[in-house]
């Protein structure tokens, strides 16, 4: 019983010093059930969304842009139809869409955008970048360090069939939140 009282006292002191707000601000995913489960997409961190082809990973990312004031989408796949996606998720204003083909270009854009108060940056699909097989854990760690003390959330969308299992493990290790999107089957 003594340890429970000590724990309560510790929590009260923590709240007195730091308040009751969460340590990390978050961006809503736009899907209530998912936000209830994980609190949303953490700012100052990377989130990994992965799954098979055509299961809704990009749509989930676009839903999150509705909650962000300033968002950038780095289109490595070059498949995004921004007007159609905005219509699907009900977004009036289009986020900035940038097409790149290398991790180095994406990294430079992320550093610039996060230093200029972007709320959300999405890379869709990280494994489609030309030198994906050459990306090392240190490169991803450097990317994480560039956004750690900012109010920017970085969302990395990845298709499991494109990258090897080692790359997926690196992403899951470096990202405090990983979301696997799966298909339930036909909706009709």
Short mmCIF file of C-alpha atoms in Angstrom, two decimals, residues 39 137 153:
data_model
loop_
_atom_site.label_atom_id
_atom_site.label_comp_id
_atom_site.label_asym_id
_atom_site.label_seq_id
_atom_site.Cartn_x
_atom_site.Cartn_y
_atom_site.Cartn_z
CA UNK A 39 -3.88 9.18 -29.38
CA UNK A 137 19.49 2.99 -39.94
CA UNK A 153 5.00 14.96 -37.35
#
